XYZ file of N, CA and C in Angstrom:
615
model
N 9.425 -16.429 -8.710
C 10.848 -16.136 -8.743
C 11.602 -17.378 -9.212
N 12.876 -17.210 -9.536
C 13.586 -18.325 -10.123
C 15.003 -18.405 -9.620
N 15.590 -19.576 -9.738
C 16.984 -19.743 -9.404
C 17.832 -19.207 -10.562
N 19.063 -18.853 -10.243
C 19.920 -18.203 -11.228
C 20.228 -19.123 -12.397
N 19.994 -18.629 -13.613
C 20.283 -19.361 -14.840
C 20.767 -18.399 -15.881
N 22.016 -18.584 -16.337
C 22.573 -17.598 -17.261
C 23.495 -18.317 -18.223
N 23.390 -18.077 -19.530
C 24.175 -18.787 -20.517
C 25.057 -17.847 -21.290
N 26.100 -18.400 -21.894
C 27.002 -17.607 -22.707
C 26.268 -17.004 -23.888
N 25.318 -17.738 -24.432
C 24.565 -17.223 -25.580
C 23.810 -15.965 -25.208
N 23.240 -15.941 -24.008
C 22.492 -14.755 -23.593
C 23.428 -13.584 -23.347
N 24.635 -13.868 -22.841
C 25.616 -12.793 -22.663
C 25.940 -12.148 -23.997
N 26.126 -12.965 -25.012
C 26.405 -12.422 -26.350
C 25.220 -11.628 -26.858
N 24.019 -12.103 -26.621
C 22.816 -11.424 -27.074
C 22.705 -10.033 -26.476
N 23.146 -9.887 -25.234
C 23.070 -8.582 -24.582
C 23.974 -7.569 -25.257
N 25.094 -8.031 -25.807
C 26.044 -7.102 -26.407
C 25.637 -6.693 -27.815
N 25.033 -7.612 -28.551
C 24.676 -7.327 -29.928
C 23.413 -6.482 -29.975
N 23.459 -5.367 -30.690
C 22.263 -4.581 -30.901
C 22.000 -3.509 -29.884
N 22.902 -3.268 -28.946
C 22.680 -2.246 -27.931
C 22.938 -0.845 -28.457
N 23.362 -0.725 -29.686
C 23.762 0.589 -30.190
C 22.587 1.470 -30.590
N 21.402 0.896 -30.803
C 20.263 1.712 -31.191
C 19.839 2.611 -30.040
N 19.866 3.907 -30.265
C 19.513 4.865 -29.218
C 18.349 5.702 -29.720
N 17.183 5.516 -29.127
C 15.977 6.143 -29.661
C 15.606 7.431 -28.948
N 16.352 7.813 -27.934
C 15.932 8.957 -27.152
C 17.119 9.693 -26.555
N 16.893 10.941 -26.198
C 17.930 11.750 -25.578
C 17.700 11.965 -24.090
N 16.923 11.097 -23.464
C 16.738 11.208 -22.020
C 18.083 11.102 -21.312
N 18.282 11.908 -20.283
C 19.533 11.884 -19.532
C 19.617 10.618 -18.684
N 20.795 10.046 -18.620
C 21.033 8.872 -17.786
C 21.505 9.309 -16.402
N 21.121 8.570 -15.400
C 21.427 8.957 -14.021
C 22.848 8.624 -13.595
N 23.440 7.593 -14.208
C 24.722 7.105 -13.732
C 25.757 7.076 -14.848
N 26.963 7.492 -14.532
C 28.065 7.432 -15.483
C 28.551 5.990 -15.614
N 29.408 5.769 -16.614
C 29.921 4.433 -16.881
C 31.440 4.432 -16.827
N 31.997 3.366 -16.255
C 33.427 3.102 -16.331
C 33.589 1.701 -16.899
N 34.818 1.360 -17.290
C 35.043 0.020 -17.786
C 36.008 -0.018 -18.940
N 35.989 -1.116 -19.633
C 36.843 -1.333 -20.790
C 35.973 -1.681 -21.981
N 36.626 -1.947 -23.110
C 35.853 -2.334 -24.286
C 35.184 -3.693 -24.104
N 35.671 -4.475 -23.147
C 35.130 -5.815 -22.934
C 33.992 -5.849 -21.921
N 34.053 -4.987 -20.921
C 33.035 -5.018 -19.880
C 32.909 -3.644 -19.251
N 31.670 -3.216 -19.033
C 31.418 -1.879 -18.514
C 30.547 -1.949 -17.262
N 30.611 -0.853 -16.462
C 29.923 -0.836 -15.174
C 29.297 0.534 -14.928
N 28.124 0.524 -14.334
C 27.541 1.771 -13.861
C 28.303 2.209 -12.608
N 28.500 3.510 -12.455
C 29.084 4.022 -11.211
C 27.985 4.022 -10.143
N 27.589 2.827 -9.800
C 26.472 2.599 -8.877
C 26.728 1.300 -8.136
N 26.761 1.374 -6.818
C 27.007 0.184 -6.013
C 25.686 -0.382 -5.489
N 25.756 -1.638 -5.057
C 24.553 -2.376 -4.676
C 23.748 -1.672 -3.595
N 24.398 -1.156 -2.555
C 23.657 -0.567 -1.453
C 22.971 0.723 -1.879
N 23.646 1.519 -2.703
C 23.032 2.748 -3.211
C 21.817 2.417 -4.052
N 21.964 1.415 -4.933
C 20.828 1.001 -5.763
C 19.678 0.498 -4.905
N 19.984 -0.357 -3.935
C 18.940 -0.937 -3.094
C 18.192 0.147 -2.323
N 18.928 1.104 -1.772
C 18.308 2.199 -1.020
C 17.393 3.025 -1.918
N 17.885 3.353 -3.118
C 17.097 4.175 -4.042
C 15.880 3.421 -4.553
N 16.046 2.136 -4.842
C 14.919 1.342 -5.336
C 13.836 1.224 -4.264
N 14.219 0.896 -3.033
C 13.231 0.736 -1.966
C 12.482 2.039 -1.690
N 13.180 3.164 -1.812
C 12.512 4.456 -1.619
C 11.507 4.714 -2.735
N 11.844 4.259 -3.946
C 10.972 4.489 -5.104
C 9.732 3.612 -5.072
N 9.868 2.363 -4.611
C 8.726 1.433 -4.625
C 7.950 1.426 -3.307
N 8.337 2.258 -2.379
C 7.673 2.277 -1.067
C 6.163 2.418 -1.235
N 5.416 1.542 -0.596
C 3.947 1.503 -0.631
C 3.390 1.050 -1.985
N 4.262 0.676 -2.931
C 3.806 0.219 -4.244
C 4.091 -1.267 -4.457
N 5.199 -1.738 -3.914
C 5.603 -3.139 -4.035
C 6.487 -3.478 -2.840
N 6.663 -4.761 -2.528
C 7.488 -5.138 -1.380
C 8.919 -4.625 -1.516
N 9.456 -4.100 -0.412
C 10.855 -3.678 -0.415
C 11.751 -4.913 -0.459
N 12.969 -4.724 -0.957
C 13.903 -5.835 -1.133
C 15.049 -5.738 -0.133
N 15.693 -6.880 0.108
C 16.869 -6.932 0.968
C 17.850 -7.929 0.376
N 19.110 -7.827 0.800
C 20.159 -8.706 0.279
C 20.093 -10.059 0.981
N 20.238 -11.130 0.201
C 20.370 -12.471 0.780
C 21.710 -13.052 0.344
N 22.191 -14.040 1.075
C 23.492 -14.644 0.798
C 23.503 -15.293 -0.576
N 24.529 -14.946 -1.372
C 24.593 -15.466 -2.732
C 25.608 -16.582 -2.889
N 26.616 -16.611 -2.000
C 27.659 -17.611 -2.153
C 28.657 -17.237 -3.220
N 28.511 -16.026 -3.774
C 29.411 -15.561 -4.831
C 29.703 -14.087 -4.624
N 30.961 -13.697 -4.792
C 31.313 -12.289 -4.624
C 30.839 -11.446 -5.795
N 30.621 -12.066 -6.947
C 30.217 -11.317 -8.143
C 28.710 -11.135 -8.250
N 27.943 -11.938 -7.534
C 26.489 -11.901 -7.646
C 25.861 -11.416 -6.345
N 24.949 -10.460 -6.454
C 24.210 -9.965 -5.300
C 22.742 -10.238 -5.546
N 22.113 -10.955 -4.612
C 20.714 -11.327 -4.758
C 19.846 -10.447 -3.863
N 18.847 -9.830 -4.466
C 17.890 -9.013 -3.723
C 16.559 -9.752 -3.675
N 16.005 -9.860 -2.468
C 14.848 -10.736 -2.254
C 13.692 -10.014 -1.582
N 12.493 -10.492 -1.873
C 11.291 -10.023 -1.180
C 11.063 -10.791 0.113
N 11.442 -12.063 0.108
C 11.070 -12.944 1.213
C 12.254 -13.516 1.987
N 13.477 -13.133 1.617
C 14.651 -13.638 2.307
C 15.095 -15.013 1.873
N 14.431 -15.590 0.856
C 14.766 -16.935 0.409
C 15.087 -16.997 -1.082
N 14.197 -16.485 -1.899
C 14.403 -16.521 -3.344
C 14.643 -15.110 -3.870
N 15.369 -14.999 -4.983
C 15.748 -13.671 -5.466
C 14.723 -13.080 -6.424
N 14.630 -11.772 -6.371
C 13.789 -11.012 -7.293
C 14.646 -10.224 -8.269
N 15.750 -9.682 -7.776
C 16.698 -8.955 -8.626
C 18.090 -9.526 -8.391
N 18.793 -9.775 -9.478
C 20.164 -10.266 -9.423
C 21.088 -9.191 -9.975
N 22.107 -8.830 -9.193
C 23.095 -7.844 -9.616
C 24.431 -8.542 -9.848
N 25.057 -8.257 -10.992
C 26.415 -8.714 -11.249
C 27.329 -7.513 -11.020
N 28.328 -7.659 -10.156
C 29.148 -6.514 -9.769
C 30.631 -6.767 -10.010
N 31.404 -5.671 -9.984
C 32.855 -5.731 -10.122
C 33.452 -6.080 -8.759
N 34.392 -7.021 -8.747
C 35.004 -7.465 -7.493
C 36.521 -7.345 -7.569
N 37.171 -7.600 -6.451
C 38.633 -7.571 -6.412
C 39.231 -8.572 -7.391
N 38.545 -9.677 -7.624
C 39.049 -10.690 -8.554
C 39.084 -10.180 -9.987
N 38.335 -9.111 -10.264
C 38.293 -8.567 -11.622
C 39.379 -7.527 -11.870
N 40.123 -7.162 -10.836
C 41.138 -6.119 -10.964
C 42.245 -6.532 -11.924
N 42.559 -5.639 -12.861
C 43.708 -5.835 -13.739
C 44.665 -4.650 -13.652
N 44.168 -3.500 -13.175
C 44.990 -2.310 -12.989
C 44.679 -1.711 -11.617
N 45.670 -1.055 -11.039
C 45.509 -0.498 -9.699
C 44.397 0.532 -9.626
N 44.238 1.332 -10.691
C 43.228 2.396 -10.642
C 41.806 1.863 -10.758
N 41.638 0.553 -10.930
C 40.302 -0.034 -10.999
C 39.723 -0.332 -9.615
N 40.496 -0.104 -8.566
C 40.001 -0.384 -7.224
C 38.736 0.405 -6.915
N 38.616 1.596 -7.516
C 37.418 2.407 -7.296
C 36.173 1.752 -7.878
N 36.361 0.810 -8.788
C 35.225 0.158 -9.425
C 34.605 -0.933 -8.569
N 35.292 -1.373 -7.536
C 34.793 -2.497 -6.745
C 33.388 -2.189 -6.213
N 32.470 -3.087 -6.506
C 31.078 -2.913 -6.092
C 30.188 -2.308 -7.157
N 30.785 -1.771 -8.231
C 29.970 -1.182 -9.304
C 29.164 -2.268 -10.016
N 27.994 -1.904 -10.498
C 27.070 -2.868 -11.119
C 27.326 -2.999 -12.617
N 27.508 -4.233 -13.055
C 27.666 -4.529 -14.484
C 26.320 -4.870 -15.126
N 25.481 -5.560 -14.381
C 24.186 -5.975 -14.937
C 23.161 -6.129 -13.827
N 21.935 -5.782 -14.148
C 20.795 -5.928 -13.236
C 19.750 -6.783 -13.943
N 19.327 -7.846 -13.318
C 18.284 -8.709 -13.898
C 17.102 -8.820 -12.940
N 15.943 -8.370 -13.389
C 14.705 -8.493 -12.631
C 13.961 -9.728 -13.108
N 13.681 -10.647 -12.200
C 12.890 -11.821 -12.554
C 11.431 -11.415 -12.717
N 10.833 -11.830 -13.812
C 9.421 -11.533 -14.065
C 8.526 -12.741 -13.816
N 9.027 -13.676 -13.014
C 8.179 -14.799 -12.617
C 6.912 -14.252 -11.965
N 5.784 -14.805 -12.368
C 4.510 -14.322 -11.836
C 3.600 -15.508 -11.528
N 3.152 -15.586 -10.281
C 2.268 -16.686 -9.897
C 0.804 -16.272 -9.872
N 0.566 -14.944 -9.878
C -0.815 -14.471 -9.848
C -0.858 -12.999 -10.270
N -2.037 -12.423 -10.293
C -2.204 -11.040 -10.739
C -1.465 -10.061 -9.839
N -1.431 -10.348 -8.551
C -0.749 -9.448 -7.620
C 0.755 -9.396 -7.912
N 1.333 -10.571 -8.180
C 2.755 -10.620 -8.516
C 3.030 -9.875 -9.807
N 2.130 -10.013 -10.780
C 2.282 -9.317 -12.056
C 2.251 -7.802 -11.853
N 1.369 -7.343 -10.967
C 1.305 -5.902 -10.678
C 2.602 -5.425 -10.020
N 3.127 -6.251 -9.117
C 4.392 -5.903 -8.467
C 5.522 -5.827 -9.494
N 5.538 -6.771 -10.435
C 6.560 -6.746 -11.477
C 6.504 -5.438 -12.260
N 5.302 -4.993 -12.562
C 5.142 -3.732 -13.279
C 5.691 -2.554 -12.493
N 5.507 -2.577 -11.181
C 6.029 -1.506 -10.333
C 7.558 -1.534 -10.301
N 8.139 -2.724 -10.229
C 9.600 -2.820 -10.227
C 10.185 -2.325 -11.554
N 9.573 -2.722 -12.655
C 10.047 -2.263 -13.967
C 10.006 -0.746 -14.039
N 8.871 -0.174 -13.650
C 8.699 1.282 -13.703
C 9.745 1.978 -12.816
N 9.965 1.439 -11.627
C 10.908 2.051 -10.683
C 12.345 1.980 -11.201
N 12.715 0.847 -11.782
C 14.080 0.685 -12.295
C 14.351 1.663 -13.439
N 13.402 1.776 -14.362
C 13.579 2.730 -15.468
C 13.676 4.146 -14.917
N 12.855 4.450 -13.934
C 12.880 5.784 -13.329
C 14.249 6.094 -12.731
N 14.878 5.118 -12.119
C 16.185 5.342 -11.508
C 17.277 5.570 -12.550
N 17.219 4.828 -13.661
C 18.293 4.909 -14.646
C 18.071 5.992 -15.701
N 16.850 6.169 -16.161
C 16.547 7.222 -17.148
C 15.226 7.889 -16.763
N 15.258 8.780 -15.774
C 14.029 9.423 -15.287
C 13.257 10.115 -16.404
N 11.945 9.900 -16.404
C 11.083 10.510 -17.399
C 10.812 9.631 -18.604
N 11.600 8.576 -18.758
C 11.458 7.709 -19.937
C 10.663 6.447 -19.636
N 10.050 6.378 -18.478
C 9.432 5.128 -18.027
C 8.431 4.548 -19.038
N 7.413 5.304 -19.385
C 6.370 4.770 -20.268
C 6.897 4.558 -21.679
N 7.821 5.397 -22.113
C 8.364 5.239 -23.460
C 9.162 3.945 -23.582
N 9.984 3.647 -22.584
C 10.745 2.402 -22.612
C 9.795 1.207 -22.615
N 8.776 1.251 -21.767
C 7.802 0.158 -21.709
C 7.116 -0.037 -23.058
N 6.771 1.067 -23.723
C 6.090 0.974 -25.017
C 7.012 0.444 -26.111
N 8.242 0.962 -26.158
C 9.180 0.531 -27.196
C 9.490 -0.956 -27.063
N 9.660 -1.425 -25.831
C 9.979 -2.835 -25.607
C 8.770 -3.752 -25.753
N 7.575 -3.182 -25.737
C 6.378 -3.995 -25.874
C 6.040 -4.782 -24.632
N 6.336 -4.222 -23.469
C 6.067 -4.944 -22.219
C 4.574 -5.162 -22.001
N 3.758 -4.200 -22.436
C 2.306 -4.315 -22.248
C 1.541 -4.316 -23.568
N 2.246 -4.485 -24.657
C 1.611 -4.486 -25.969
C 2.617 -4.896 -27.029
N 2.414 -4.431 -28.250
C 3.316 -4.761 -29.327
C 4.565 -3.882 -29.274
N 5.751 -4.476 -29.425
C 6.981 -3.684 -29.383
C 7.196 -2.898 -30.666
N 8.032 -1.874 -30.592
C 8.448 -1.180 -31.801
C 9.264 -2.141 -32.659
N 9.112 -2.050 -33.946
C 9.769 -2.988 -34.863
C 11.281 -3.004 -34.683
N 11.879 -1.831 -34.525
C 13.339 -1.749 -34.423
C 13.881 -2.324 -33.129
N 13.008 -2.538 -32.146
C 13.452 -3.078 -30.859
C 13.428 -4.603 -30.822
N 12.828 -5.224 -31.833
C 12.653 -6.670 -31.837
C 13.970 -7.367 -32.148
N 14.433 -8.236 -31.238
C 15.645 -9.021 -31.443
C 15.274 -10.434 -31.882
N 14.422 -11.082 -31.120
C 13.852 -12.377 -31.484
C 12.367 -12.303 -31.175
N 11.673 -13.408 -31.328
C 10.231 -13.419 -31.099
C 9.872 -12.957 -29.694
N 10.697 -13.319 -28.714
C 10.369 -13.016 -27.318
C 11.301 -12.003 -26.669
N 12.275 -11.487 -27.403
C 13.269 -10.584 -26.820
C 13.275 -9.249 -27.555
N 13.182 -8.157 -26.777
C 13.275 -6.816 -27.344
C 14.347 -6.043 -26.584
N 14.925 -5.023 -27.252
C 16.006 -4.271 -26.632
C 16.022 -2.848 -27.154
N 16.371 -1.921 -26.272
C 16.490 -0.518 -26.672
C 17.502 0.157 -25.757
N 18.185 1.167 -26.285
C 19.172 1.905 -25.505
C 18.749 3.353 -25.361
N 18.795 3.840 -24.133
C 18.511 5.242 -23.838
C 19.767 5.828 -23.202
N 20.435 6.726 -23.909
C 21.684 7.262 -23.402
C 22.695 6.143 -23.236
N 23.180 5.939 -22.011
C 24.154 4.872 -21.772
C 23.528 3.663 -21.072
N 22.213 3.525 -21.192
C 21.499 2.428 -20.537
C 20.839 1.537 -21.582
N 21.169 0.255 -21.544
C 20.581 -0.717 -22.466
C 19.557 -1.556 -21.704
N 18.296 -1.528 -22.179
C 17.216 -2.299 -21.572
C 16.886 -3.500 -22.458
N 16.816 -4.679 -21.862
C 16.444 -5.883 -22.599
C 15.279 -6.562 -21.890
N 14.221 -6.827 -22.640
C 13.024 -7.461 -22.084
C 12.820 -8.817 -22.748
N 12.747 -9.858 -21.938
C 12.429 -11.194 -22.427
C 11.061 -11.562 -21.882
N 10.094 -11.688 -22.759
C 8.708 -11.882 -22.363
C 8.548 -13.069 -21.425
N 7.892 -12.820 -20.297
C 7.616 -13.872 -19.334
C 8.816 -14.345 -18.538
N 9.962 -13.681 -18.703
C 11.169 -14.173 -18.054
C 11.921 -13.100 -17.279
N 12.366 -12.021 -17.954
C 13.244 -11.076 -17.261
C 13.247 -9.699 -17.905
N 13.697 -8.735 -17.106
C 13.936 -7.363 -17.538
C 15.356 -7.041 -17.100
N 16.237 -6.774 -18.068
C 17.666 -6.652 -17.792
C 18.156 -5.253 -18.135
N 19.023 -4.715 -17.267
C 19.618 -3.403 -17.489
C 21.132 -3.556 -17.501
N 21.784 -3.038 -18.548
C 23.226 -3.075 -18.652
C 23.753 -1.722 -19.114
N 24.989 -1.387 -18.770
C 25.580 -0.149 -19.267
C 26.012 -0.304 -20.718
N 26.023 0.803 -21.442
C 26.449 0.747 -22.837
C 27.156 2.045 -23.213
N 28.459 1.946 -23.348
C 29.264 3.074 -23.803
C 29.590 2.839 -25.267
N 28.975 3.608 -26.140
C 29.092 3.372 -27.581
C 30.530 3.467 -28.060
N 31.281 4.426 -27.539
C 32.663 4.599 -27.977
C 33.506 3.372 -27.634
N 33.348 2.868 -26.392
C 34.090 1.682 -25.992
C 33.661 0.465 -26.798
N 32.364 0.304 -26.985
C 31.846 -0.861 -27.707
C 32.321 -0.876 -29.150
N 32.202 0.257 -29.828
C 32.614 0.332 -31.224
C 34.112 0.151 -31.379
N 34.873 0.664 -30.391
C 36.315 0.498 -30.456
C 36.711 -0.960 -30.382
N 35.981 -1.728 -29.584
C 36.296 -3.149 -29.437
C 35.911 -3.944 -30.666
N 34.966 -3.440 -31.446
C 34.465 -4.206 -32.589
C 34.993 -3.716 -33.934
N 35.917 -2.756 -33.907
C 36.516 -2.309 -35.150
C 37.436 -3.407 -35.676
N 37.307 -3.718 -36.949
C 38.144 -4.754 -37.564
C 39.345 -4.096 -38.214
N 40.574 -4.475 -37.805
C 41.751 -3.856 -38.408
C 41.867 -4.282 -39.867
N 42.457 -3.438 -40.704
C 42.624 -3.802 -42.129
C 43.565 -4.970 -42.272
N 43.344 -5.781 -43.284
C 44.214 -6.937 -43.521
C 45.493 -6.532 -44.227
N 45.448 -5.364 -44.915
C 46.640 -4.877 -45.599
C 46.502 -3.357 -45.791
N 47.648 -2.676 -45.777
C 47.661 -1.224 -45.987
C 48.542 -0.924 -47.207
N 48.020 -0.101 -48.103
C 48.764 0.243 -49.328
C 50.065 0.954 -48.997
N 51.156 0.502 -49.549
C 52.441 1.199 -49.325
C 52.412 2.611 -49.876
N 53.124 3.536 -49.248
C 53.180 4.914 -49.733
C 54.162 5.026 -50.884
Protein backbone atom coordinates (compact mmCIF):
# COMPACT_ATOMS: atom_id res chain seq x y z
CA UNK A 1 0.00 0.00 0.00
CA UNK A 2 1.11 3.58 -0.41
CA UNK A 3 0.75 7.04 1.00
CA UNK A 4 -1.38 9.48 -0.95
CA UNK A 5 0.37 10.98 -3.99
CA UNK A 6 -1.54 12.88 -6.63
CA UNK A 7 -0.37 15.43 -9.22
CA UNK A 8 -2.04 17.99 -11.42
CA UNK A 9 -0.66 16.22 -14.47
CA UNK A 10 -2.44 13.02 -13.51
CA UNK A 11 -5.69 14.92 -12.97
CA UNK A 12 -5.44 16.24 -16.51
CA UNK A 13 -4.63 12.76 -17.81
CA UNK A 14 -7.83 11.42 -16.29
CA UNK A 15 -9.92 13.92 -18.22
CA UNK A 16 -8.29 13.48 -21.61
CA UNK A 17 -9.45 10.47 -23.58
CA UNK A 18 -12.39 9.37 -21.44
CA UNK A 19 -14.77 9.74 -24.36
CA UNK A 20 -14.04 6.35 -25.95
CA UNK A 21 -16.97 4.09 -25.11
CA UNK A 22 -16.50 0.50 -26.22
CA UNK A 23 -19.56 -1.10 -24.71
CA UNK A 24 -23.22 -0.66 -23.90
CA UNK A 25 -23.12 -2.26 -20.47
CA UNK A 26 -25.49 -0.49 -18.08
CA UNK A 27 -23.92 1.65 -15.37
CA UNK A 28 -25.08 1.21 -11.79
CA UNK A 29 -24.91 4.83 -10.67
CA UNK A 30 -26.16 8.08 -12.15
CA UNK A 31 -23.97 11.17 -12.40
CA UNK A 32 -24.41 14.73 -11.17
CA UNK A 33 -22.03 17.64 -11.47
CA UNK A 34 -20.86 20.39 -13.75
CA UNK A 35 -18.72 20.58 -16.84
CA UNK A 36 -15.70 20.96 -14.55
CA UNK A 37 -16.27 18.14 -12.08
CA UNK A 38 -18.68 15.23 -11.89
CA UNK A 39 -19.78 12.81 -9.16
CA UNK A 40 -21.39 9.41 -8.92
CA UNK A 41 -24.65 9.42 -6.97
CA UNK A 42 -22.89 7.12 -4.54
CA UNK A 43 -21.70 7.93 -1.04
CA UNK A 44 -18.76 6.40 0.80
CA UNK A 45 -20.76 4.26 3.23
CA UNK A 46 -22.97 2.81 0.49
CA UNK A 47 -19.89 1.99 -1.58
CA UNK A 48 -18.06 0.47 1.39
CA UNK A 49 -21.05 -1.70 2.34
CA UNK A 50 -21.53 -2.93 -1.24
CA UNK A 51 -17.83 -3.57 -1.78
CA UNK A 52 -17.42 -5.55 1.46
CA UNK A 53 -20.45 -7.67 0.59
CA UNK A 54 -18.98 -8.37 -2.86
CA UNK A 55 -15.49 -9.35 -1.66
CA UNK A 56 -16.66 -11.34 1.37
CA UNK A 57 -14.53 -14.51 1.70
CA UNK A 58 -12.46 -13.42 -1.34
CA UNK A 59 -10.33 -10.58 0.04
CA UNK A 60 -10.02 -8.66 3.33
CA UNK A 61 -12.94 -6.36 4.08
CA UNK A 62 -12.15 -2.65 4.32
CA UNK A 63 -12.95 0.02 6.90
CA UNK A 64 -12.60 3.80 7.07
CA UNK A 65 -9.52 5.31 8.71
CA UNK A 66 -8.93 8.94 9.66
CA UNK A 67 -7.81 10.96 6.66
CA UNK A 68 -7.35 14.42 8.13
CA UNK A 69 -9.22 15.78 5.11
CA UNK A 70 -12.93 16.23 4.46
CA UNK A 71 -12.46 15.59 0.74
CA UNK A 72 -10.51 12.33 1.07
CA UNK A 73 -11.83 9.07 2.51
CA UNK A 74 -9.31 6.31 3.14
CA UNK A 75 -10.41 2.68 3.18
CA UNK A 76 -7.99 0.28 4.84
CA UNK A 77 -7.39 -3.43 5.34
CA UNK A 78 -5.33 -3.01 8.48
CA UNK A 79 -6.48 0.27 10.03
CA UNK A 80 -3.18 1.99 9.25
CA UNK A 81 -2.47 2.27 5.54
CA UNK A 82 -5.01 2.84 2.77
CA UNK A 83 -6.07 0.44 0.05
CA UNK A 84 -8.76 2.57 -1.59
CA UNK A 85 -8.86 6.36 -1.65
CA UNK A 86 -12.16 8.14 -2.33
CA UNK A 87 -12.39 11.80 -3.33
CA UNK A 88 -15.82 13.14 -2.37
CA UNK A 89 -17.96 16.27 -2.63
CA UNK A 90 -17.99 18.34 0.58
CA UNK A 91 -19.68 21.44 1.94
CA UNK A 92 -16.60 23.42 0.90
CA UNK A 93 -17.39 22.56 -2.72
CA UNK A 94 -20.88 24.08 -2.60
CA UNK A 95 -21.53 26.86 -5.10
CA UNK A 96 -25.33 26.54 -5.36
CA UNK A 97 -27.94 25.67 -2.75
CA UNK A 98 -29.28 22.71 -4.73
CA UNK A 99 -25.85 21.05 -4.57
CA UNK A 100 -26.34 20.14 -0.91
CA UNK A 101 -27.68 16.77 -2.05
CA UNK A 102 -24.28 16.06 -3.57
CA UNK A 103 -22.43 16.13 -0.25
CA UNK A 104 -20.67 12.79 0.18
CA UNK A 105 -20.94 11.79 -3.49
CA UNK A 106 -17.81 10.17 -4.94
CA UNK A 107 -15.78 12.01 -7.57
CA UNK A 108 -12.95 9.50 -7.85
CA UNK A 109 -11.99 6.07 -6.54
CA UNK A 110 -8.34 4.98 -6.53
CA UNK A 111 -7.34 1.40 -5.70
CA UNK A 112 -3.69 1.00 -4.76
CA UNK A 113 -2.12 -1.94 -6.58
CA UNK A 114 0.90 -2.13 -4.31
CA UNK A 115 1.82 -5.79 -4.03
CA UNK A 116 4.35 -7.32 -1.65
CA UNK A 117 3.69 -10.95 -2.55
CA UNK A 118 1.49 -13.31 -4.56
CA UNK A 119 -1.28 -13.23 -1.97
CA UNK A 120 -1.50 -9.44 -2.16
CA UNK A 121 -1.57 -9.64 -5.96
CA UNK A 122 -4.49 -12.08 -5.78
CA UNK A 123 -6.32 -9.74 -3.42
CA UNK A 124 -5.75 -6.85 -5.83
CA UNK A 125 -7.35 -8.90 -8.59
CA UNK A 126 -10.39 -9.53 -6.40
CA UNK A 127 -10.76 -5.83 -5.59
CA UNK A 128 -10.52 -4.88 -9.27
CA UNK A 129 -13.12 -7.48 -10.22
CA UNK A 130 -15.46 -6.38 -7.41
CA UNK A 131 -15.19 -2.68 -8.25
CA UNK A 132 -15.99 -3.26 -11.92
CA UNK A 133 -18.90 -5.47 -10.89
CA UNK A 134 -20.34 -2.68 -8.75
CA UNK A 135 -20.07 0.02 -11.41
CA UNK A 136 -20.75 -1.92 -14.64
CA UNK A 137 -22.08 -5.40 -13.76
CA UNK A 138 -21.28 -8.05 -16.35
CA UNK A 139 -18.37 -6.14 -17.87
CA UNK A 140 -15.73 -7.39 -15.44
CA UNK A 141 -13.59 -9.57 -17.71
CA UNK A 142 -14.05 -7.30 -20.71
CA UNK A 143 -12.77 -4.25 -18.84
CA UNK A 144 -9.80 -6.25 -17.54
CA UNK A 145 -8.99 -7.44 -21.08
CA UNK A 146 -9.36 -4.03 -22.74
CA UNK A 147 -7.14 -2.37 -20.14
CA UNK A 148 -4.55 -5.14 -20.34
CA UNK A 149 -4.49 -5.80 -16.61
CA UNK A 150 -3.46 -9.43 -17.15
CA UNK A 151 -2.10 -9.24 -20.69
CA UNK A 152 -1.75 -6.92 -23.64
CA UNK A 153 -4.21 -4.00 -23.71
CA UNK A 154 -6.43 -3.12 -26.65
CA UNK A 155 -4.64 -0.63 -28.89
CA UNK A 156 -7.33 2.04 -28.54
CA UNK A 157 -7.09 1.93 -24.75
CA UNK A 158 -3.37 2.75 -24.64
CA UNK A 159 -2.66 6.26 -23.30
CA UNK A 160 1.03 5.91 -22.46
CA UNK A 161 3.36 2.95 -22.08
CA UNK A 162 2.03 2.15 -18.61
CA UNK A 163 -1.44 3.76 -18.64
CA UNK A 164 -4.61 2.46 -20.29
CA UNK A 165 -8.15 3.83 -20.16
CA UNK A 166 -11.62 2.86 -21.30
CA UNK A 167 -15.15 4.14 -20.71
CA UNK A 168 -18.20 1.95 -20.21
CA UNK A 169 -21.40 3.98 -20.15
CA UNK A 170 -20.74 6.78 -17.66
CA UNK A 171 -17.80 5.05 -15.97
CA UNK A 172 -14.19 5.79 -16.91
CA UNK A 173 -11.62 3.16 -15.86
CA UNK A 174 -7.91 4.01 -15.80
CA UNK A 175 -5.23 1.41 -15.12
CA UNK A 176 -1.63 2.34 -14.35
CA UNK A 177 0.51 -0.78 -14.40
CA UNK A 178 1.97 -1.63 -11.01
CA UNK A 179 0.43 1.44 -9.40
CA UNK A 180 -3.34 1.99 -9.42
CA UNK A 181 -6.81 1.28 -10.76
CA UNK A 182 -8.93 4.43 -10.91
CA UNK A 183 -12.66 4.92 -11.45
CA UNK A 184 -14.17 8.29 -12.35
CA UNK A 185 -17.56 9.45 -13.63
CA UNK A 186 -17.83 10.62 -17.21
CA UNK A 187 -20.81 12.49 -18.60
CA UNK A 188 -20.07 12.98 -22.29
CA UNK A 189 -22.54 15.83 -22.74
CA UNK A 190 -21.07 17.82 -19.84
CA UNK A 191 -17.49 17.09 -20.88
CA UNK A 192 -17.99 18.05 -24.51
CA UNK A 193 -19.87 21.18 -23.52
CA UNK A 194 -16.93 22.33 -21.44
CA UNK A 195 -14.46 21.70 -24.26
CA UNK A 196 -16.35 23.36 -27.09
CA UNK A 197 -14.30 26.24 -28.49
CA UNK A 198 -16.39 29.34 -29.26
CA UNK A 199 -15.89 30.86 -32.74
CA UNK A 200 -13.47 33.76 -32.96
CA UNK A 201 -15.78 35.60 -35.35
CA UNK A 202 -19.30 35.23 -36.75
CA UNK A 203 -20.23 36.35 -40.28
CA UNK A 204 -22.60 39.32 -40.26
CA UNK A 205 -26.06 38.67 -41.72
